Amino acid sequence: MKLANTEAFESPIDMSQKVGIDTVRKRVFKIAILLLGLLLFIFSIDMLSVSMTKLNSDLAREIFQATNNPFVGLFIGLLITAMVQSSSTVTAMIVAVVASGSISLQQAVPMVMGANIGTTITSTLVAFSYIMRKSEFKKALSAGVLHDVFNILTVLILFPLEIYFGLLSSASSYLTHALFENNTKYASDYAYNVIFTRPLTLWISERIGSPVVLLLLSILLVFVAIKFLSDTVFKTYISSNYTKVSKFIFKQPFWAFFYGVFFTAAVQSSTVTTSLIVPAVANRKVSLLKAFPFIIGANIGTTITAAIAALYKNEAAIALAMMHFLFNLIGALIFLPFTPLRNIPVRISTFIGTESVKTRFVGFAYILFTFFIIPFLLIYFNQDENISEMGWNDVKKNELIINAPKETIPVEPLPSAEPQN
C-alpha cells in the first residue's frame, strides 16, 4: 500500500509559517542588496575624491580654472548632466571634487544649477515618443518641458543673486557651520574608522597607480551605484505602489508635492519620477497644473544623493549639498504656494507644446537651443576678463585651492645638488 503524500496533509499553520519565512527572507535579501548598493555609492564617492586630490595634470588645472567664470560652470554642469541624464550622478561627483579641494564652493554652485537644468532633457525626450500622435504629443511635450521651464526660471531668478550677492553659497555656508560645527570630527571618524572606506580607497589607489585611471573608474562606479540603487528601489517599492496611489496623489497640491519628494528621494533620480508624469498627462489621467507640484517635489527629493555623498566629507562638501537643497527649496517656495506664479511655468510649457504640434521643428529647436546653442553663446560672450564687471567678487575672495601655495616638507639639499624648480 502506497503512503499518502504528506504534503497534501500539511496543516495551514505550517504553510503560513513557510510563506512568512520566505517573505522575511526576501525582504532581508532586498535590504541587503540596497545596503550593498549604498556602500558602493559611498565608496565610489570617496574614490572620486581621492582621485581628484591626486590628479595634478595641466588639463585638470585648465578645467578647474575655467569654472572661475560662473557661466562656464553653469554650462559644464548642464552639458555633463544632459549627457549622462542624471543630476544625482553629476552633483555627487561635484561634491567629491569640492571635498578634494580642487574647486571652491562658490565655483561649484553654478555647476549644480546647470545640472538641475541638464537633467530635464530626459523627460523632454520621453515626450517625443508620442510625436506621431498629435493630441497626445501636445500634452506629453508640455509635461516634458514643464520640468525644464521650472528649473530654468529658478536659475534665472537665483543665478544673478548668487553672482552679485553670493546668496546660496553664503546661506549654505552659514547653515552648515551652525549645524555641523561640533559634529564634523565625529562624522569624519565615523566614516573612516567604522565604514573603512578610506583605507580601502587608498589601497586600490596604490595598486592602480594612475590618478587618471582611478578617476575614470570612480566616475564609472558612481554612475553604476546610482543606477543600481535607482532601479532596485523603483522595481521593489515604487512601481507597484505608484499605480495604487496615483489615483489620489494629484487631488491636492500638497500631496502631489509630498509624493514627488518621497518617490524621488527613494529612487535618487528625478529623471525616473518626472518621466512617469509624461505618459500620465499624455493619456489625460492627470492635468498639467496638478502634475506641477509633483515635479517641484521631485526637484527637492533628488537632493538626497548629494546629502548622502557629503555627510562624511568636509564642511565645504556639506555646504554644497545644503546649497543644492536650498536652491530647490527656494524654487518651490517661489512657485508652489502662489497660484498665479504656479501658472507661469504651466502656461509657458503649454505654449511650447502647442507650437510644437503646429510645427514639429519647434520641439527639436527648443532642445537644441536650450541645451546646446544658448550655453555656448553665453560662454562666448562672457569670457574670464568680464567676471569683475559682472560683480562676482566671491571669485577673488575664494580663489582656487589648486592655485594656492602648496605645503612643502623642508628637506636639506645635497651640497652638489642644483636648486629644484
Short mmCIF file of C-alpha atoms in Angstrom, two decimals:
data_model
loop_
_atom_site.label_atom_id
_atom_site.label_comp_id
_atom_site.label_asym_id
_atom_site.label_seq_id
_atom_site.Cartn_x
_atom_site.Cartn_y
_atom_site.Cartn_z
CA MET A 1 0.00 0.00 0.00
CA LYS A 2 1.43 3.39 -1.02
CA LEU A 3 1.82 6.05 1.58
CA ALA A 4 -0.26 9.15 1.03
CA ASN A 5 1.52 12.31 0.05
CA THR A 6 2.31 14.03 3.33
CA GLU A 7 2.45 17.44 1.67
CA ALA A 8 -1.29 17.18 0.93
CA PHE A 9 -1.99 16.85 4.65
CA GLU A 10 0.31 19.70 5.71
CA SER A 11 -1.51 21.95 8.13
CA PRO A 12 -2.46 25.51 7.12
CA ILE A 13 -0.37 26.79 10.05
CA ASP A 14 2.79 25.17 8.66
CA MET A 15 2.06 26.56 5.21
CA SER A 16 1.56 30.08 6.56
CA GLN A 17 4.79 29.79 8.55
CA LYS A 18 6.71 28.83 5.40
CA VAL A 19 5.18 31.71 3.47
CA GLY A 20 6.06 34.07 6.31
CA ILE A 21 9.66 32.83 6.43
CA ASP A 22 10.02 33.19 2.67
CA THR A 23 8.64 36.72 2.84
CA VAL A 24 11.08 37.68 5.59
CA ARG A 25 13.98 36.18 3.65
CA LYS A 26 13.04 38.13 0.53
CA ARG A 27 12.79 41.37 2.50
CA VAL A 28 16.14 40.77 4.21
CA PHE A 29 17.72 39.99 0.84
CA LYS A 30 16.30 43.18 -0.70
CA ILE A 31 17.51 45.28 2.23
CA ALA A 32 20.97 43.68 1.98
CA ILE A 33 21.11 44.47 -1.74
CA LEU A 34 20.16 48.10 -1.06
CA LEU A 35 22.81 48.40 1.66
CA LEU A 36 25.44 46.97 -0.68
CA GLY A 37 24.42 49.49 -3.33
CA LEU A 38 24.63 52.31 -0.80
CA LEU A 39 28.08 51.19 0.36
CA LEU A 40 29.22 51.02 -3.27
CA PHE A 41 27.99 54.58 -3.75
CA ILE A 42 29.81 55.86 -0.65
CA PHE A 43 32.97 54.02 -1.66
CA SER A 44 32.85 55.37 -5.23
CA ILE A 45 32.44 58.95 -3.96
CA ASP A 46 35.43 58.52 -1.66
CA MET A 47 37.47 57.09 -4.54
CA LEU A 48 36.47 60.04 -6.72
CA SER A 49 37.57 62.47 -4.02
CA VAL A 50 40.95 60.73 -3.65
CA SER A 51 41.50 60.62 -7.42
CA MET A 52 40.76 64.34 -7.74
CA THR A 53 43.25 65.05 -4.94
CA LYS A 54 45.97 63.05 -6.71
CA LEU A 55 45.18 64.41 -10.16
CA ASN A 56 47.51 67.31 -10.84
CA SER A 57 47.64 67.49 -14.61
CA ASP A 58 47.60 70.64 -16.72
CA LEU A 59 44.26 69.58 -18.22
CA ALA A 60 42.68 69.34 -14.78
CA ARG A 61 44.05 72.76 -13.88
CA GLU A 62 42.55 74.28 -17.04
CA ILE A 63 39.17 72.67 -16.37
CA PHE A 64 39.08 73.89 -12.78
CA GLN A 65 40.35 77.32 -13.81
CA ALA A 66 37.51 77.58 -16.34
CA THR A 67 34.98 77.34 -13.51
CA ASN A 68 36.13 80.80 -12.39
CA ASN A 69 33.56 82.00 -14.90
CA PRO A 70 30.09 81.22 -13.49
CA PHE A 71 28.61 80.91 -16.98
CA VAL A 72 31.21 78.30 -17.89
CA GLY A 73 30.45 76.44 -14.67
CA LEU A 74 26.74 76.57 -15.48
CA PHE A 75 27.40 75.17 -18.95
CA ILE A 76 29.69 72.39 -17.68
CA GLY A 77 27.04 71.22 -15.23
CA LEU A 78 24.31 71.43 -17.87
CA LEU A 79 26.25 69.64 -20.60
CA ILE A 80 27.60 66.78 -18.48
CA THR A 81 24.19 66.14 -16.92
CA ALA A 82 22.48 66.19 -20.31
CA MET A 83 24.98 63.58 -21.49
CA VAL A 84 24.64 61.17 -18.55
CA GLN A 85 20.96 62.13 -17.94
CA SER A 86 21.36 62.08 -14.17
CA SER A 87 21.76 65.16 -11.99
CA SER A 88 22.23 62.86 -8.98
CA THR A 89 25.39 61.42 -10.53
CA VAL A 90 26.77 64.82 -11.52
CA THR A 91 26.03 66.53 -8.19
CA ALA A 92 27.59 63.61 -6.32
CA MET A 93 30.70 64.00 -8.47
CA ILE A 94 30.78 67.76 -7.84
CA VAL A 95 30.52 67.12 -4.09
CA ALA A 96 33.54 64.82 -4.31
CA VAL A 97 35.52 67.41 -6.28
CA VAL A 98 34.73 70.10 -3.70
CA ALA A 99 35.68 67.70 -0.91
CA SER A 100 39.04 67.07 -2.58
CA GLY A 101 39.76 70.82 -2.50
CA SER A 102 40.09 71.16 -6.27
CA ILE A 103 37.39 73.83 -6.55
CA SER A 104 35.70 76.13 -4.07
CA LEU A 105 32.07 76.14 -3.02
CA GLN A 106 31.40 79.34 -4.99
CA GLN A 107 32.72 77.75 -8.18
CA ALA A 108 30.59 74.64 -7.69
CA VAL A 109 27.28 76.49 -7.21
CA PRO A 110 26.75 77.34 -10.93
CA MET A 111 27.67 73.77 -11.87
CA VAL A 112 24.92 72.40 -9.62
CA MET A 113 22.46 74.89 -11.12
CA GLY A 114 23.43 73.71 -14.59
CA ALA A 115 22.99 70.10 -13.50
CA ASN A 116 19.43 70.91 -12.42
CA ILE A 117 18.67 72.13 -15.94
CA GLY A 118 20.57 69.36 -17.75
CA THR A 119 18.67 66.55 -16.04
CA THR A 120 15.37 67.77 -17.50
CA ILE A 121 16.28 66.72 -21.04
CA THR A 122 15.22 63.13 -20.32
CA SER A 123 11.53 63.85 -19.71
CA THR A 124 11.52 66.02 -22.84
CA LEU A 125 12.97 63.17 -24.90
CA VAL A 126 10.38 60.78 -23.42
CA ALA A 127 7.67 63.12 -24.72
CA PHE A 128 8.96 62.72 -28.28
CA SER A 129 7.87 59.08 -28.22
CA TYR A 130 4.34 60.50 -28.78
CA ILE A 131 5.35 62.59 -31.80
CA MET A 132 3.20 60.57 -34.23
CA ARG A 133 0.03 61.20 -32.18
CA LYS A 134 -0.80 64.90 -32.27
CA SER A 135 -3.29 65.13 -29.42
CA GLU A 136 -1.13 63.11 -27.05
CA PHE A 137 2.11 64.71 -28.23
CA LYS A 138 0.90 68.19 -27.27
CA LYS A 139 0.20 67.17 -23.68
CA ALA A 140 3.25 64.89 -23.44
CA LEU A 141 5.66 67.58 -24.59
CA SER A 142 4.01 70.16 -22.34
CA ALA A 143 4.59 67.80 -19.40
CA GLY A 144 8.13 67.02 -20.55
CA VAL A 145 9.25 70.63 -20.82
CA LEU A 146 7.47 71.70 -17.62
CA HIS A 147 10.41 70.41 -15.58
CA ASP A 148 12.79 72.30 -17.89
CA VAL A 149 10.87 75.56 -17.64
CA PHE A 150 10.60 75.39 -13.85
CA ASN A 151 14.35 74.86 -13.38
CA ILE A 152 15.27 77.46 -15.99
CA LEU A 153 13.05 80.08 -14.32
CA THR A 154 14.53 79.21 -10.93
CA VAL A 155 18.05 79.60 -12.31
CA LEU A 156 17.14 82.92 -13.94
CA ILE A 157 16.00 84.19 -10.53
CA LEU A 158 18.73 82.76 -8.28
CA PHE A 159 21.77 82.79 -10.58
CA PRO A 160 22.11 86.63 -10.62
CA LEU A 161 21.55 86.73 -6.85
CA GLU A 162 24.37 84.23 -6.40
CA ILE A 163 26.72 86.12 -8.73
CA TYR A 164 26.19 89.55 -7.17
CA PHE A 165 25.44 88.71 -3.54
CA GLY A 166 26.55 85.09 -3.02
CA LEU A 167 23.05 84.28 -1.74
CA LEU A 168 23.13 80.49 -1.91
CA SER A 169 26.81 79.94 -1.09
CA SER A 170 26.69 82.31 1.90
CA ALA A 171 23.44 80.87 3.25
CA SER A 172 24.60 77.26 2.86
CA SER A 173 27.98 78.01 4.47
CA TYR A 174 26.28 79.72 7.41
CA LEU A 175 23.79 76.88 7.95
CA THR A 176 26.47 74.22 7.62
CA HIS A 177 28.74 75.98 10.11
CA ALA A 178 25.85 76.39 12.54
CA LEU A 179 24.59 72.81 12.25
CA PHE A 180 27.81 70.81 11.90
CA GLU A 181 30.39 72.89 13.75
CA ASN A 182 30.55 70.47 16.68
CA ASN A 183 29.86 67.30 14.69
CA THR A 184 32.39 67.44 11.83
CA LYS A 185 35.08 65.46 13.64
CA TYR A 186 32.60 62.81 14.74
CA ALA A 187 31.21 62.39 11.23
CA SER A 188 34.72 62.05 9.81
CA ASP A 189 35.74 59.50 12.44
CA TYR A 190 32.56 57.52 11.83
CA ALA A 191 33.14 57.40 8.10
CA TYR A 192 36.77 56.38 8.13
CA ASN A 193 37.06 54.30 11.30
CA VAL A 194 33.77 52.40 11.16
CA ILE A 195 32.94 52.09 7.46
CA PHE A 196 36.64 51.89 6.47
CA THR A 197 36.16 53.39 3.03
CA ARG A 198 39.34 55.46 3.05
CA PRO A 199 41.83 52.60 3.79
CA LEU A 200 40.30 50.50 1.01
CA THR A 201 40.31 53.50 -1.34
CA LEU A 202 43.98 54.24 -0.65
CA TRP A 203 44.88 50.57 -1.12
CA ILE A 204 43.18 50.47 -4.52
CA SER A 205 44.76 53.81 -5.43
CA GLU A 206 48.23 52.44 -4.70
CA ARG A 207 47.57 49.31 -6.75
CA ILE A 208 46.24 51.24 -9.76
CA GLY A 209 48.91 53.92 -9.62
CA SER A 210 47.47 56.23 -12.29
CA PRO A 211 45.20 59.03 -10.99
CA VAL A 212 43.52 59.28 -14.41
CA VAL A 213 42.57 55.59 -14.41
CA LEU A 214 41.38 55.91 -10.80
CA LEU A 215 39.27 58.93 -11.79
CA LEU A 216 37.63 57.13 -14.71
CA LEU A 217 36.98 54.05 -12.56
CA SER A 218 35.43 56.13 -9.77
CA ILE A 219 33.16 58.01 -12.21
CA LEU A 220 32.01 54.68 -13.63
CA LEU A 221 31.34 53.31 -10.14
CA VAL A 222 29.35 56.42 -9.15
CA PHE A 223 27.14 56.04 -12.21
CA VAL A 224 26.72 52.27 -11.69
CA ALA A 225 25.92 52.67 -7.98
CA ILE A 226 23.24 55.32 -8.53
CA LYS A 227 21.75 53.42 -11.46
CA PHE A 228 21.70 50.23 -9.37
CA LEU A 229 20.06 51.95 -6.39
CA SER A 230 17.53 53.70 -8.62
CA ASP A 231 16.48 50.56 -10.49
CA THR A 232 16.39 48.39 -7.36
CA VAL A 233 14.27 50.76 -5.29
CA PHE A 234 11.96 51.59 -8.19
CA LYS A 235 11.25 47.96 -9.09
CA THR A 236 10.95 46.83 -5.47
CA TYR A 237 8.99 49.60 -3.81
CA ILE A 238 7.81 52.26 -6.26
CA SER A 239 6.48 50.69 -9.47
CA SER A 240 3.74 48.62 -7.81
CA ASN A 241 2.78 51.26 -5.25
CA TYR A 242 2.74 54.13 -7.76
CA THR A 243 -0.20 52.62 -9.65
CA LYS A 244 -2.15 52.25 -6.40
CA VAL A 245 -1.54 55.73 -5.02
CA SER A 246 -1.58 57.65 -8.31
CA LYS A 247 -5.37 57.87 -8.07
CA PHE A 248 -5.22 60.25 -5.11
CA ILE A 249 -1.68 61.69 -5.43
CA PHE A 250 -2.80 64.61 -7.56
CA LYS A 251 -6.01 65.52 -5.74
CA GLN A 252 -4.25 68.14 -3.59
CA PRO A 253 -1.07 70.10 -4.45
CA PHE A 254 0.41 69.29 -1.04
CA TRP A 255 0.06 65.53 -1.51
CA ALA A 256 1.43 65.73 -5.04
CA PHE A 257 4.42 67.69 -3.73
CA PHE A 258 4.97 65.25 -0.85
CA TYR A 259 4.88 62.15 -3.06
CA GLY A 260 7.21 63.85 -5.53
CA VAL A 261 9.74 64.33 -2.73
CA PHE A 262 9.24 60.81 -1.38
CA PHE A 263 9.42 58.87 -4.64
CA THR A 264 12.42 60.80 -5.92
CA ALA A 265 14.32 60.52 -2.64
CA ALA A 266 13.68 56.78 -2.70
CA VAL A 267 14.97 56.18 -6.23
CA GLN A 268 17.55 59.04 -6.06
CA SER A 269 16.60 60.16 -9.54
CA SER A 270 14.25 62.95 -10.56
CA THR A 271 14.68 61.66 -14.12
CA VAL A 272 12.76 58.49 -13.26
CA THR A 273 9.89 60.13 -11.38
CA THR A 274 9.36 63.08 -13.72
CA SER A 275 9.37 60.72 -16.70
CA LEU A 276 6.39 58.96 -15.09
CA ILE A 277 4.39 62.17 -15.38
CA VAL A 278 4.72 62.39 -19.17
CA PRO A 279 2.53 59.36 -20.05
CA ALA A 280 0.09 60.22 -17.25
CA VAL A 281 -0.50 63.69 -18.70
CA ALA A 282 -0.43 62.44 -22.31
CA ASN A 283 -3.17 59.90 -21.54
CA ARG A 284 -5.25 62.55 -19.73
CA LYS A 285 -5.05 60.79 -16.37
CA VAL A 286 -3.85 64.00 -14.72
CA SER A 287 -3.81 67.63 -15.78
CA LEU A 288 -0.59 69.56 -16.28
CA LEU A 289 -1.43 72.01 -13.49
CA LYS A 290 -1.98 69.19 -10.98
CA ALA A 291 1.22 67.42 -12.05
CA PHE A 292 3.37 70.51 -11.48
CA PRO A 293 3.58 70.22 -7.64
CA PHE A 294 4.78 66.62 -8.08
CA ILE A 295 7.61 67.86 -10.32
CA ILE A 296 8.54 70.53 -7.76
CA GLY A 297 8.70 67.85 -5.08
CA ALA A 298 10.86 65.66 -7.31
CA ASN A 299 13.35 68.52 -7.57
CA ILE A 300 13.76 68.55 -3.79
CA GLY A 301 13.81 64.76 -3.47
CA THR A 302 16.77 64.42 -5.81
CA THR A 303 18.98 66.39 -3.38
CA ILE A 304 19.19 63.31 -1.13
CA THR A 305 22.04 61.95 -3.26
CA ALA A 306 24.28 64.96 -2.66
CA ALA A 307 23.40 64.82 1.04
CA ILE A 308 24.50 61.18 1.29
CA ALA A 309 27.68 61.93 -0.64
CA ALA A 310 28.54 64.90 1.60
CA LEU A 311 27.69 63.64 5.10
CA TYR A 312 31.10 62.07 5.66
CA LYS A 313 33.11 64.74 3.87
CA ASN A 314 34.46 68.13 4.88
CA GLU A 315 32.45 71.23 5.66
CA ALA A 316 32.65 72.60 2.10
CA ALA A 317 31.11 69.41 0.67
CA ILE A 318 28.31 69.50 3.24
CA ALA A 319 27.72 73.17 2.39
CA LEU A 320 27.39 72.28 -1.31
CA ALA A 321 24.79 69.62 -0.51
CA MET A 322 23.00 72.20 1.63
CA MET A 323 23.16 74.68 -1.26
CA HIS A 324 21.60 72.09 -3.61
CA PHE A 325 18.72 71.66 -1.17
CA LEU A 326 18.28 75.43 -0.66
CA PHE A 327 18.25 76.05 -4.41
CA ASN A 328 15.37 73.64 -4.97
CA LEU A 329 13.57 74.66 -1.78
CA ILE A 330 13.61 78.36 -2.73
CA GLY A 331 12.33 77.46 -6.19
CA ALA A 332 9.48 75.54 -4.57
CA LEU A 333 8.66 78.42 -2.21
CA ILE A 334 8.53 80.85 -5.14
CA PHE A 335 6.15 78.90 -7.38
CA LEU A 336 4.23 76.38 -5.25
CA PRO A 337 2.25 78.48 -2.72
CA PHE A 338 1.00 81.13 -5.16
CA THR A 339 -1.38 80.05 -7.90
CA PRO A 340 -0.61 82.94 -10.32
CA LEU A 341 3.12 82.18 -10.13
CA ARG A 342 2.44 78.44 -10.35
CA ASN A 343 0.57 79.03 -13.60
CA ILE A 344 3.53 80.76 -15.30
CA PRO A 345 5.65 77.64 -15.97
CA VAL A 346 2.50 75.71 -16.91
CA ARG A 347 1.48 78.33 -19.49
CA ILE A 348 4.99 78.51 -20.96
CA SER A 349 5.23 74.72 -21.30
CA THR A 350 1.71 74.56 -22.76
CA PHE A 351 2.68 77.18 -25.33
CA ILE A 352 5.76 75.16 -26.33
CA GLY A 353 3.64 72.01 -26.64
CA THR A 354 1.02 73.78 -28.76
CA GLU A 355 3.57 75.32 -31.11
CA SER A 356 5.42 72.00 -31.44
CA VAL A 357 2.24 70.32 -32.67
CA LYS A 358 1.81 73.02 -35.31
CA THR A 359 5.47 72.84 -36.36
CA ARG A 360 7.43 69.78 -35.26
CA PHE A 361 10.69 71.68 -35.70
CA VAL A 362 9.82 73.87 -32.69
CA GLY A 363 10.28 70.98 -30.28
CA PHE A 364 13.64 69.98 -31.73
CA ALA A 365 14.75 73.63 -31.86
CA TYR A 366 13.81 74.00 -28.20
CA ILE A 367 16.11 71.14 -27.20
CA LEU A 368 18.90 72.35 -29.47
CA PHE A 369 18.81 75.95 -28.24
CA THR A 370 18.20 75.21 -24.55
CA PHE A 371 20.84 72.56 -24.04
CA PHE A 372 23.50 73.50 -26.61
CA ILE A 373 23.35 76.79 -28.56
CA ILE A 374 22.41 79.20 -25.75
CA PRO A 375 25.06 77.87 -23.31
CA PHE A 376 27.75 78.14 -26.00
CA LEU A 377 26.70 81.72 -26.76
CA LEU A 378 26.83 82.62 -23.07
CA ILE A 379 30.36 81.26 -22.86
CA TYR A 380 31.44 83.10 -25.99
CA PHE A 381 30.17 86.49 -24.82
CA ASN A 382 31.25 86.08 -21.19
CA GLN A 383 34.99 85.47 -21.03
CA ASP A 384 37.01 85.36 -17.81
CA GLU A 385 38.05 89.00 -18.03
CA ASN A 386 34.42 90.11 -17.70
CA ILE A 387 33.84 88.45 -14.34
CA SER A 388 34.77 91.56 -12.37
CA GLU A 389 32.29 93.57 -14.40
CA MET A 390 29.52 91.12 -13.51
CA GLY A 391 30.27 91.67 -9.82
CA TRP A 392 31.21 88.11 -8.90
CA ASN A 393 33.54 89.27 -6.13
CA ASP A 394 33.47 85.92 -4.39
CA VAL A 395 35.85 84.56 -7.02
CA LYS A 396 38.59 86.84 -5.74
CA LYS A 397 37.83 86.05 -2.13
CA ASN A 398 37.70 82.30 -2.77
CA GLU A 399 40.50 81.50 -5.16
CA LEU A 400 41.17 78.05 -6.45
CA ILE A 401 42.87 75.92 -3.90
CA ILE A 402 44.99 74.35 -6.60
CA ASN A 403 46.50 77.78 -7.31
CA ALA A 404 47.28 78.45 -3.67
CA PRO A 405 50.82 77.83 -2.40
CA LYS A 406 51.21 74.19 -1.54
CA GLU A 407 52.66 72.99 1.74
CA THR A 408 56.17 71.67 1.38
CA ILE A 409 58.24 69.45 3.61
CA PRO A 410 61.65 71.02 4.33
CA VAL A 411 64.47 68.84 3.05
CA GLU A 412 68.15 69.69 3.27
CA PRO A 413 69.61 69.58 -0.27
CA LEU A 414 72.82 67.83 -1.08
CA PRO A 415 75.83 70.15 -1.45
CA SER A 416 76.19 69.38 -5.14
CA ALA A 417 72.52 69.43 -5.96
CA GLU A 418 71.08 72.16 -8.12
CA PRO A 419 68.10 74.15 -6.86
CA GLN A 420 64.85 72.42 -7.75
CA ASN A 421 62.10 74.19 -9.64
#
